[in-house]
Amino acid sequence: MLLEISGLTKKFGDTPVLKGVDLSIEEGSVVCLVGSSGSGKSTLLRCINLLETPTAGNIVFDGKLISAPDVPAYSVRRQIGMVFQHFNLFPHMTVVRNVMEGPLAVLKLSTIEARRIAMEQLQKVGLDDRADDKPTSLSGGQRQRVAIARALAMRPRLMLFDEPTSALDPELVGEVLNVMKALADEGMTMIAVTHEMSFAARVANKMVMLDKGRIVEEAAPHDFLSNPKTERAKAFLRHFEWLPSPI
Ligand code: ADP
Ligand code: MG
């Protein structure tokens, strides 16, 4: 297992938000995490890359207990990339300079080496021709692809996606999902919070549903989507229209 989470609990003040989450992720697999708003999905991802400190429980990544208090967050974040709903690119920097930032600032690579890696990743997301443009000249879908390239430039072993397409115009969703699918096909280990159910059906190895801070169902996509076992998952899935896949 690349990632093993056990008994993960997170409280904000007295309010429990994660209530004992156990989850294992195999290297090279894709997990899609679903659940209604406020169920704890973002908090779970944020605990994994130490943007939040767990209240209790263990997170073991690549055999190492990363939830221990003495583990520096930067050492974890250089191996676990995260892409958020909003891309947070630096507007005053060119596209390629945004992607170079991690390799320069964190990996301390030379400008030439950082640029080489950045161009490689931009090519992967199909935006090497926009390298010298400012992010403001790009569409939302293109910006999100730059954000993915930026995370990939750190050569992570695990990628976390937190609703990467939910702020995009519908016609821009497909290009981002395509990049994610290509990444999955290359063998990247990924946890994606997404409600793009047709994407999940095609790409995920496992779907996990969180409800009120607990995993209520964990199953292969086909089983989860067409034959959910819990009443909670059944009720949740009724809210989704079955549209043709955008990819
Ligand atoms: P989801 O991503 O599934 O919508 P979140 O993990 O963002 O859920 O939030 C779960 C719950 O934790 C929500 O009730 C939210 O208000 C609360 N929460 C999240 N972050 C904080 C915080 N920094 N301080 C206090 N409460 C928080
Ligand atoms: Mg969230």
PDB file of C-alpha atoms and ligand atoms in Angstrom:
ATOM      1  CA  MET A   1       0.000   0.000   0.000  1.00  0.00           C
ATOM      2  CA  LEU A   2       1.292   3.450  -0.820  1.00  0.00           C
ATOM      3  CA  LEU A   3      -1.011   5.094   1.702  1.00  0.00           C
ATOM      4  CA  GLU A   4      -2.603   3.596   4.790  1.00  0.00           C
ATOM      5  CA  ILE A   5      -4.888   5.687   6.923  1.00  0.00           C
ATOM      6  CA  SER A   6      -6.202   4.266  10.163  1.00  0.00           C
ATOM      7  CA  GLY A   7      -8.492   5.696  12.797  1.00  0.00           C
ATOM      8  CA  LEU A   8      -8.089   9.203  11.390  1.00  0.00           C
ATOM      9  CA  THR A   9      -9.945  11.715  13.507  1.00  0.00           C
ATOM     10  CA  LYS A  10     -10.017  15.466  13.066  1.00  0.00           C
ATOM     11  CA  LYS A  11     -11.800  17.915  15.295  1.00  0.00           C
ATOM     12  CA  PHE A  12     -12.127  21.642  14.814  1.00  0.00           C
ATOM     13  CA  GLY A  13     -12.517  22.810  18.367  1.00  0.00           C
ATOM     14  CA  ASP A  14     -15.025  20.389  19.848  1.00  0.00           C
ATOM     15  CA  THR A  15     -16.590  19.568  16.501  1.00  0.00           C
ATOM     16  CA  PRO A  16     -15.543  16.222  15.043  1.00  0.00           C
ATOM     17  CA  VAL A  17     -15.237  16.417  11.274  1.00  0.00           C
ATOM     18  CA  LEU A  18     -13.496  13.077  10.630  1.00  0.00           C
ATOM     19  CA  LYS A  19     -14.556  10.304  12.978  1.00  0.00           C
ATOM     20  CA  GLY A  20     -12.173   7.401  12.562  1.00  0.00           C
ATOM     21  CA  VAL A  21     -11.432   7.012   8.870  1.00  0.00           C
ATOM     22  CA  ASP A  22      -9.651   3.850   7.676  1.00  0.00           C
ATOM     23  CA  LEU A  23      -8.528   3.884   4.055  1.00  0.00           C
ATOM     24  CA  SER A  24      -5.812   2.115   2.101  1.00  0.00           C
ATOM     25  CA  ILE A  25      -4.599   3.154  -1.321  1.00  0.00           C
ATOM     26  CA  GLU A  26      -2.597   0.808  -3.487  1.00  0.00           C
ATOM     27  CA  GLU A  27       0.256   2.193  -5.532  1.00  0.00           C
ATOM     28  CA  GLY A  28      -0.948   3.001  -9.057  1.00  0.00           C
ATOM     29  CA  SER A  29      -4.615   3.023  -8.136  1.00  0.00           C
ATOM     30  CA  VAL A  30      -7.227   5.747  -8.450  1.00  0.00           C
ATOM     31  CA  VAL A  31      -9.709   6.406  -5.681  1.00  0.00           C
ATOM     32  CA  CYS A  32     -12.663   8.714  -6.219  1.00  0.00           C
ATOM     33  CA  LEU A  33     -13.997  10.211  -3.028  1.00  0.00           C
ATOM     34  CA  VAL A  34     -17.594  11.390  -2.972  1.00  0.00           C
ATOM     35  CA  GLY A  35     -20.041  12.660  -0.413  1.00  0.00           C
ATOM     36  CA  SER A  36     -22.268  15.608   0.250  1.00  0.00           C
ATOM     37  CA  SER A  37     -20.944  19.036   1.112  1.00  0.00           C
ATOM     38  CA  GLY A  38     -19.549  19.167   4.635  1.00  0.00           C
ATOM     39  CA  SER A  39     -18.968  15.400   4.871  1.00  0.00           C
ATOM     40  CA  GLY A  40     -15.216  15.917   5.424  1.00  0.00           C
ATOM     41  CA  LYS A  41     -13.751  15.207   1.963  1.00  0.00           C
ATOM     42  CA  SER A  42     -11.491  18.272   1.824  1.00  0.00           C
ATOM     43  CA  THR A  43     -10.436  17.811   5.433  1.00  0.00           C
ATOM     44  CA  LEU A  44      -9.397  14.238   4.653  1.00  0.00           C
ATOM     45  CA  LEU A  45      -7.240  15.352   1.707  1.00  0.00           C
ATOM     46  CA  ARG A  46      -5.815  18.232   3.736  1.00  0.00           C
ATOM     47  CA  CYS A  47      -4.826  15.844   6.536  1.00  0.00           C
ATOM     48  CA  ILE A  48      -3.051  13.594   4.020  1.00  0.00           C
ATOM     49  CA  ASN A  49      -0.698  16.328   2.897  1.00  0.00           C
ATOM     50  CA  LEU A  50      -0.474  17.855   6.367  1.00  0.00           C
ATOM     51  CA  LEU A  51      -2.352  21.065   5.647  1.00  0.00           C
ATOM     52  CA  GLU A  52      -4.305  19.992   8.733  1.00  0.00           C
ATOM     53  CA  THR A  53      -2.951  18.190  11.770  1.00  0.00           C
ATOM     54  CA  PRO A  54      -4.951  15.063  12.596  1.00  0.00           C
ATOM     55  CA  THR A  55      -6.425  14.964  16.104  1.00  0.00           C
ATOM     56  CA  ALA A  56      -5.876  11.190  16.303  1.00  0.00           C
ATOM     57  CA  GLY A  57      -5.051   8.252  14.084  1.00  0.00           C
ATOM     58  CA  ASN A  58      -2.220   7.347  11.772  1.00  0.00           C
ATOM     59  CA  ILE A  59      -1.311   8.194   8.205  1.00  0.00           C
ATOM     60  CA  VAL A  60       1.401   5.974   6.773  1.00  0.00           C
ATOM     61  CA  PHE A  61       2.785   6.978   3.383  1.00  0.00           C
ATOM     62  CA  ASP A  62       5.280   4.717   1.651  1.00  0.00           C
ATOM     63  CA  GLY A  63       5.903   2.904   4.922  1.00  0.00           C
ATOM     64  CA  LYS A  64       6.545   6.064   6.929  1.00  0.00           C
ATOM     65  CA  LEU A  65       4.290   7.465   9.634  1.00  0.00           C
ATOM     66  CA  ILE A  66       3.797  10.992   8.273  1.00  0.00           C
ATOM     67  CA  SER A  67       1.216  12.006  10.858  1.00  0.00           C
ATOM     68  CA  ALA A  68       3.896  11.939  13.582  1.00  0.00           C
ATOM     69  CA  PRO A  69       4.439  15.414  15.064  1.00  0.00           C
ATOM     70  CA  ASP A  70       8.123  15.582  14.108  1.00  0.00           C
ATOM     71  CA  VAL A  71       7.603  15.024  10.364  1.00  0.00           C
ATOM     72  CA  PRO A  72       8.188  18.281   8.475  1.00  0.00           C
ATOM     73  CA  ALA A  73       5.210  19.135   6.275  1.00  0.00           C
ATOM     74  CA  TYR A  74       7.415  20.194   3.351  1.00  0.00           C
ATOM     75  CA  SER A  75       8.991  16.732   3.140  1.00  0.00           C
ATOM     76  CA  VAL A  76       5.528  15.241   2.719  1.00  0.00           C
ATOM     77  CA  ARG A  77       4.217  17.880   0.340  1.00  0.00           C
ATOM     78  CA  ARG A  78       7.057  17.409  -2.114  1.00  0.00           C
ATOM     79  CA  GLN A  79       5.873  13.826  -2.558  1.00  0.00           C
ATOM     80  CA  ILE A  80       2.131  14.457  -2.440  1.00  0.00           C
ATOM     81  CA  GLY A  81       0.812  16.955  -4.967  1.00  0.00           C
ATOM     82  CA  MET A  82      -2.526  18.675  -4.516  1.00  0.00           C
ATOM     83  CA  VAL A  83      -4.822  20.401  -6.989  1.00  0.00           C
ATOM     84  CA  PHE A  84      -7.608  22.548  -5.593  1.00  0.00           C
ATOM     85  CA  GLN A  85     -10.909  23.763  -6.953  1.00  0.00           C
ATOM     86  CA  HIS A  86      -9.364  27.186  -7.505  1.00  0.00           C
ATOM     87  CA  PHE A  87      -6.034  27.098  -9.244  1.00  0.00           C
ATOM     88  CA  ASN A  88      -4.187  29.771  -7.210  1.00  0.00           C
ATOM     89  CA  LEU A  89      -1.626  30.528  -9.900  1.00  0.00           C
ATOM     90  CA  PHE A  90       0.550  33.601  -9.422  1.00  0.00           C
ATOM     91  CA  PRO A  91      -0.948  36.177 -11.805  1.00  0.00           C
ATOM     92  CA  HIS A  92       2.258  38.189 -12.214  1.00  0.00           C
ATOM     93  CA  MET A  93       4.294  35.170 -13.322  1.00  0.00           C
ATOM     94  CA  THR A  94       4.216  33.485 -16.714  1.00  0.00           C
ATOM     95  CA  VAL A  95       2.702  30.026 -17.018  1.00  0.00           C
ATOM     96  CA  VAL A  96       6.093  28.307 -17.148  1.00  0.00           C
ATOM     97  CA  ARG A  97       7.426  30.338 -14.219  1.00  0.00           C
ATOM     98  CA  ASN A  98       4.412  29.236 -12.147  1.00  0.00           C
ATOM     99  CA  VAL A  99       5.256  25.608 -12.904  1.00  0.00           C
ATOM    100  CA  MET A 100       8.965  26.216 -12.131  1.00  0.00           C
ATOM    101  CA  GLU A 101       8.224  27.619  -8.688  1.00  0.00           C
ATOM    102  CA  GLY A 102       8.267  24.304  -6.761  1.00  0.00           C
ATOM    103  CA  PRO A 103      11.391  22.915  -8.464  1.00  0.00           C
ATOM    104  CA  LEU A 104      13.187  26.231  -7.838  1.00  0.00           C
ATOM    105  CA  ALA A 105      11.993  27.073  -4.331  1.00  0.00           C
ATOM    106  CA  VAL A 106      11.572  23.617  -2.812  1.00  0.00           C
ATOM    107  CA  LEU A 107      13.794  21.278  -4.832  1.00  0.00           C
ATOM    108  CA  LYS A 108      16.448  24.025  -5.267  1.00  0.00           C
ATOM    109  CA  LEU A 109      17.041  23.062  -8.887  1.00  0.00           C
ATOM    110  CA  SER A 110      18.854  25.353 -11.315  1.00  0.00           C
ATOM    111  CA  THR A 111      16.724  27.627 -13.513  1.00  0.00           C
ATOM    112  CA  ILE A 112      17.653  25.583 -16.580  1.00  0.00           C
ATOM    113  CA  GLU A 113      16.702  22.290 -14.950  1.00  0.00           C
ATOM    114  CA  ALA A 114      13.487  23.720 -13.453  1.00  0.00           C
ATOM    115  CA  ARG A 115      12.495  25.116 -16.834  1.00  0.00           C
ATOM    116  CA  ARG A 116      13.178  21.791 -18.525  1.00  0.00           C
ATOM    117  CA  ILE A 117      10.956  19.959 -16.036  1.00  0.00           C
ATOM    118  CA  ALA A 118       8.262  22.640 -16.266  1.00  0.00           C
ATOM    119  CA  MET A 119       8.177  22.455 -20.067  1.00  0.00           C
ATOM    120  CA  GLU A 120       7.952  18.667 -19.891  1.00  0.00           C
ATOM    121  CA  GLN A 121       4.926  18.892 -17.599  1.00  0.00           C
ATOM    122  CA  LEU A 122       3.301  21.646 -19.653  1.00  0.00           C
ATOM    123  CA  GLN A 123       3.665  19.450 -22.701  1.00  0.00           C
ATOM    124  CA  LYS A 124       1.982  16.646 -20.810  1.00  0.00           C
ATOM    125  CA  VAL A 125      -1.076  18.826 -20.099  1.00  0.00           C
ATOM    126  CA  GLY A 126      -1.001  20.200 -23.664  1.00  0.00           C
ATOM    127  CA  LEU A 127       0.007  23.757 -22.800  1.00  0.00           C
ATOM    128  CA  ASP A 128       3.684  24.025 -23.726  1.00  0.00           C
ATOM    129  CA  ASP A 129       2.698  26.518 -26.438  1.00  0.00           C
ATOM    130  CA  ARG A 130       1.314  28.856 -23.749  1.00  0.00           C
ATOM    131  CA  ALA A 131       4.426  28.745 -21.546  1.00  0.00           C
ATOM    132  CA  ASP A 132       5.264  32.422 -21.836  1.00  0.00           C
ATOM    133  CA  ASP A 133       1.722  33.733 -21.428  1.00  0.00           C
ATOM    134  CA  LYS A 134       0.258  35.036 -18.192  1.00  0.00           C
ATOM    135  CA  PRO A 135      -2.354  32.815 -16.491  1.00  0.00           C
ATOM    136  CA  THR A 136      -4.954  35.580 -16.885  1.00  0.00           C
ATOM    137  CA  SER A 137      -4.932  35.033 -20.651  1.00  0.00           C
ATOM    138  CA  LEU A 138      -5.959  31.385 -20.219  1.00  0.00           C
ATOM    139  CA  SER A 139      -9.386  29.799 -19.827  1.00  0.00           C
ATOM    140  CA  GLY A 140     -10.354  28.222 -16.509  1.00  0.00           C
ATOM    141  CA  GLY A 141      -9.751  24.751 -17.924  1.00  0.00           C
ATOM    142  CA  GLN A 142      -6.299  25.744 -19.159  1.00  0.00           C
ATOM    143  CA  ARG A 143      -5.455  27.303 -15.798  1.00  0.00           C
ATOM    144  CA  GLN A 144      -6.459  24.130 -14.023  1.00  0.00           C
ATOM    145  CA  ARG A 145      -4.226  22.154 -16.391  1.00  0.00           C
ATOM    146  CA  VAL A 146      -1.352  24.492 -15.470  1.00  0.00           C
ATOM    147  CA  ALA A 147      -2.123  23.842 -11.798  1.00  0.00           C
ATOM    148  CA  ILE A 148      -1.857  20.108 -12.498  1.00  0.00           C
ATOM    149  CA  ALA A 149       1.471  20.637 -14.321  1.00  0.00           C
ATOM    150  CA  ARG A 150       2.677  22.686 -11.360  1.00  0.00           C
ATOM    151  CA  ALA A 151       1.906  19.832  -8.959  1.00  0.00           C
ATOM    152  CA  LEU A 152       3.486  17.262 -11.319  1.00  0.00           C
ATOM    153  CA  ALA A 153       6.698  19.295 -11.601  1.00  0.00           C
ATOM    154  CA  MET A 154       7.528  18.149  -8.063  1.00  0.00           C
ATOM    155  CA  ARG A 155       7.454  14.533  -9.304  1.00  0.00           C
ATOM    156  CA  PRO A 156       4.944  13.477  -6.647  1.00  0.00           C
ATOM    157  CA  ARG A 157       4.198   9.852  -5.797  1.00  0.00           C
ATOM    158  CA  LEU A 158       0.580  10.645  -5.009  1.00  0.00           C
ATOM    159  CA  MET A 159      -1.771  13.273  -6.412  1.00  0.00           C
ATOM    160  CA  LEU A 160      -4.745  14.664  -4.527  1.00  0.00           C
ATOM    161  CA  PHE A 161      -7.501  16.444  -6.454  1.00  0.00           C
ATOM    162  CA  ASP A 162     -10.126  18.412  -4.552  1.00  0.00           C
ATOM    163  CA  GLU A 163     -13.091  18.998  -6.872  1.00  0.00           C
ATOM    164  CA  PRO A 164     -10.777  20.144  -9.673  1.00  0.00           C
ATOM    165  CA  THR A 165     -13.576  20.720 -12.178  1.00  0.00           C
ATOM    166  CA  SER A 166     -16.397  22.010 -10.016  1.00  0.00           C
ATOM    167  CA  ALA A 167     -15.605  25.699 -10.592  1.00  0.00           C
ATOM    168  CA  LEU A 168     -15.332  25.312 -14.362  1.00  0.00           C
ATOM    169  CA  ASP A 169     -17.803  26.071 -17.104  1.00  0.00           C
ATOM    170  CA  PRO A 170     -19.260  22.756 -18.262  1.00  0.00           C
ATOM    171  CA  GLU A 171     -17.547  22.871 -21.650  1.00  0.00           C
ATOM    172  CA  LEU A 172     -14.123  23.116 -19.974  1.00  0.00           C
ATOM    173  CA  VAL A 173     -14.544  20.124 -17.675  1.00  0.00           C
ATOM    174  CA  GLY A 174     -13.617  17.475 -20.252  1.00  0.00           C
ATOM    175  CA  GLU A 175     -10.111  18.803 -20.973  1.00  0.00           C
ATOM    176  CA  VAL A 176      -9.198  18.655 -17.284  1.00  0.00           C
ATOM    177  CA  LEU A 177     -10.683  15.168 -16.842  1.00  0.00           C
ATOM    178  CA  ASN A 178      -8.744  14.033 -19.919  1.00  0.00           C
ATOM    179  CA  VAL A 179      -5.482  15.166 -18.341  1.00  0.00           C
ATOM    180  CA  MET A 180      -6.407  13.339 -15.127  1.00  0.00           C
ATOM    181  CA  LYS A 181      -7.291  10.191 -17.042  1.00  0.00           C
ATOM    182  CA  ALA A 182      -3.987  10.289 -18.940  1.00  0.00           C
ATOM    183  CA  LEU A 183      -2.191  10.613 -15.622  1.00  0.00           C
ATOM    184  CA  ALA A 184      -4.076   7.633 -14.236  1.00  0.00           C
ATOM    185  CA  ASP A 185      -3.263   5.622 -17.359  1.00  0.00           C
ATOM    186  CA  GLU A 186       0.424   6.366 -16.761  1.00  0.00           C
ATOM    187  CA  GLY A 187       0.104   4.766 -13.338  1.00  0.00           C
ATOM    188  CA  MET A 188      -0.058   7.805 -11.075  1.00  0.00           C
ATOM    189  CA  THR A 189      -1.635   7.046  -7.719  1.00  0.00           C
ATOM    190  CA  MET A 190      -4.509   9.478  -7.226  1.00  0.00           C
ATOM    191  CA  ILE A 191      -7.253  10.394  -4.799  1.00  0.00           C
ATOM    192  CA  ALA A 192      -9.822  12.603  -6.463  1.00  0.00           C
ATOM    193  CA  VAL A 193     -12.782  14.263  -4.822  1.00  0.00           C
ATOM    194  CA  THR A 194     -15.125  14.549  -7.751  1.00  0.00           C
ATOM    195  CA  HIS A 195     -18.779  14.178  -8.566  1.00  0.00           C
ATOM    196  CA  GLU A 196     -18.085  13.514 -12.235  1.00  0.00           C
ATOM    197  CA  MET A 197     -19.575  10.067 -11.903  1.00  0.00           C
ATOM    198  CA  SER A 198     -18.956   8.953 -15.490  1.00  0.00           C
ATOM    199  CA  PHE A 199     -15.299   9.870 -15.052  1.00  0.00           C
ATOM    200  CA  ALA A 200     -15.198   7.925 -11.794  1.00  0.00           C
ATOM    201  CA  ALA A 201     -16.850   4.941 -13.471  1.00  0.00           C
ATOM    202  CA  ARG A 202     -14.178   4.883 -16.182  1.00  0.00           C
ATOM    203  CA  VAL A 203     -11.068   5.778 -14.226  1.00  0.00           C
ATOM    204  CA  ALA A 204     -11.444   4.835 -10.569  1.00  0.00           C
ATOM    205  CA  ASN A 205     -10.364   1.509  -9.129  1.00  0.00           C
ATOM    206  CA  LYS A 206     -12.333   2.248  -6.014  1.00  0.00           C
ATOM    207  CA  MET A 207     -15.027   4.669  -4.940  1.00  0.00           C
ATOM    208  CA  VAL A 208     -15.307   5.815  -1.379  1.00  0.00           C
ATOM    209  CA  MET A 209     -18.235   7.690   0.084  1.00  0.00           C
ATOM    210  CA  LEU A 210     -17.863   9.849   3.160  1.00  0.00           C
ATOM    211  CA  ASP A 211     -20.848  10.880   5.239  1.00  0.00           C
ATOM    212  CA  LYS A 212     -20.599  13.025   8.355  1.00  0.00           C
ATOM    213  CA  GLY A 213     -16.921  12.200   8.783  1.00  0.00           C
ATOM    214  CA  ARG A 214     -17.204   8.454   8.288  1.00  0.00           C
ATOM    215  CA  ILE A 215     -16.719   6.149   5.323  1.00  0.00           C
ATOM    216  CA  VAL A 216     -20.143   4.692   4.679  1.00  0.00           C
ATOM    217  CA  GLU A 217     -19.371   2.775   1.527  1.00  0.00           C
ATOM    218  CA  GLU A 218     -16.284   1.633  -0.332  1.00  0.00           C
ATOM    219  CA  ALA A 219     -16.623  -0.366  -3.518  1.00  0.00           C
ATOM    220  CA  ALA A 220     -15.591  -0.831  -7.132  1.00  0.00           C
ATOM    221  CA  PRO A 221     -17.168   1.966  -9.228  1.00  0.00           C
ATOM    222  CA  HIS A 222     -19.602  -0.283 -11.020  1.00  0.00           C
ATOM    223  CA  ASP A 223     -20.878  -1.767  -7.762  1.00  0.00           C
ATOM    224  CA  PHE A 224     -21.046   1.578  -6.025  1.00  0.00           C
ATOM    225  CA  LEU A 225     -22.837   3.356  -8.864  1.00  0.00           C
ATOM    226  CA  SER A 226     -25.233   0.664  -9.976  1.00  0.00           C
ATOM    227  CA  ASN A 227     -25.728  -1.311  -6.813  1.00  0.00           C
ATOM    228  CA  PRO A 228     -25.019   0.792  -3.720  1.00  0.00           C
ATOM    229  CA  LYS A 229     -25.464  -1.124  -0.506  1.00  0.00           C
ATOM    230  CA  THR A 230     -26.211   1.531   2.074  1.00  0.00           C
ATOM    231  CA  GLU A 231     -29.348   3.641   2.209  1.00  0.00           C
ATOM    232  CA  ARG A 232     -27.108   6.709   2.500  1.00  0.00           C
ATOM    233  CA  ALA A 233     -25.321   5.968  -0.777  1.00  0.00           C
ATOM    234  CA  LYS A 234     -28.610   5.172  -2.511  1.00  0.00           C
ATOM    235  CA  ALA A 235     -30.080   8.498  -1.400  1.00  0.00           C
ATOM    236  CA  PHE A 236     -26.941  10.373  -2.427  1.00  0.00           C
ATOM    237  CA  LEU A 237     -26.760   8.816  -5.893  1.00  0.00           C
ATOM    238  CA  ARG A 238     -30.389   9.713  -6.601  1.00  0.00           C
ATOM    239  CA  HIS A 239     -29.234  13.333  -6.908  1.00  0.00           C
ATOM    240  CA  PHE A 240     -27.133  12.605  -9.967  1.00  0.00           C
ATOM    241  CA  GLU A 241     -28.392  12.782 -13.476  1.00  0.00           C
ATOM    242  CA  TRP A 242     -26.790  10.300 -15.795  1.00  0.00           C
ATOM    243  CA  LEU A 243     -25.283  12.420 -18.504  1.00  0.00           C
ATOM    244  CA  PRO A 244     -22.985  11.122 -21.209  1.00  0.00           C
ATOM    245  CA  SER A 245     -19.325  11.214 -20.175  1.00  0.00           C
ATOM    246  CA  PRO A 246     -17.536  14.444 -21.123  1.00  0.00           C
ATOM    247  CA  ILE A 247     -14.456  12.359 -21.998  1.00  0.00           C
TER     248      ILE A 247
HETATM  249  P1  ADP B   1     -16.378  18.758   2.250  1.00  0.00           P
HETATM  250  O1  ADP B   1     -15.078  18.988   1.529  1.00  0.00           O
HETATM  251  O2  ADP B   1     -16.835  17.336   2.217  1.00  0.00           O
HETATM  252  O3  ADP B   1     -17.449  19.680   1.782  1.00  0.00           O
HETATM  253  P2  ADP B   1     -14.976  19.827   4.535  1.00  0.00           P
HETATM  254  O4  ADP B   1     -13.910  18.853   4.859  1.00  0.00           O
HETATM  255  O5  ADP B   1     -14.585  21.063   3.823  1.00  0.00           O
HETATM  256  O6  ADP B   1     -16.162  19.060   3.799  1.00  0.00           O
HETATM  257  O7  ADP B   1     -15.678  20.270   5.872  1.00  0.00           O
HETATM  258  C1  ADP B   1     -16.237  19.358   6.799  1.00  0.00           C
HETATM  259  C2  ADP B   1     -16.773  20.128   7.966  1.00  0.00           C
HETATM  260  O8  ADP B   1     -15.685  20.723   8.679  1.00  0.00           O
HETATM  261  C3  ADP B   1     -17.704  21.245   7.617  1.00  0.00           C
HETATM  262  O9  ADP B   1     -18.729  21.289   8.553  1.00  0.00           O
HETATM  263  C4  ADP B   1     -16.835  22.471   7.704  1.00  0.00           C
HETATM  264  O10 ADP B   1     -17.589  23.591   8.049  1.00  0.00           O
HETATM  265  C5  ADP B   1     -15.878  22.105   8.817  1.00  0.00           C
HETATM  266  N1  ADP B   1     -14.566  22.763   8.680  1.00  0.00           N
HETATM  267  C6  ADP B   1     -13.714  22.606   7.650  1.00  0.00           C
HETATM  268  N2  ADP B   1     -12.585  23.330   7.841  1.00  0.00           N
HETATM  269  C7  ADP B   1     -12.742  23.961   9.028  1.00  0.00           C
HETATM  270  C8  ADP B   1     -11.924  24.857   9.802  1.00  0.00           C
HETATM  271  N3  ADP B   1     -10.711  25.230   9.380  1.00  0.00           N
HETATM  272  N4  ADP B   1     -12.418  25.280  10.981  1.00  0.00           N
HETATM  273  C9  ADP B   1     -13.636  24.890  11.425  1.00  0.00           C
HETATM  274  N5  ADP B   1     -14.444  24.056  10.765  1.00  0.00           N
HETATM  275  C10 ADP B   1     -14.015  23.589   9.576  1.00  0.00           C
HETATM  276 MG    MG B   2     -14.551  20.183  -0.031  1.00  0.00          MG
END
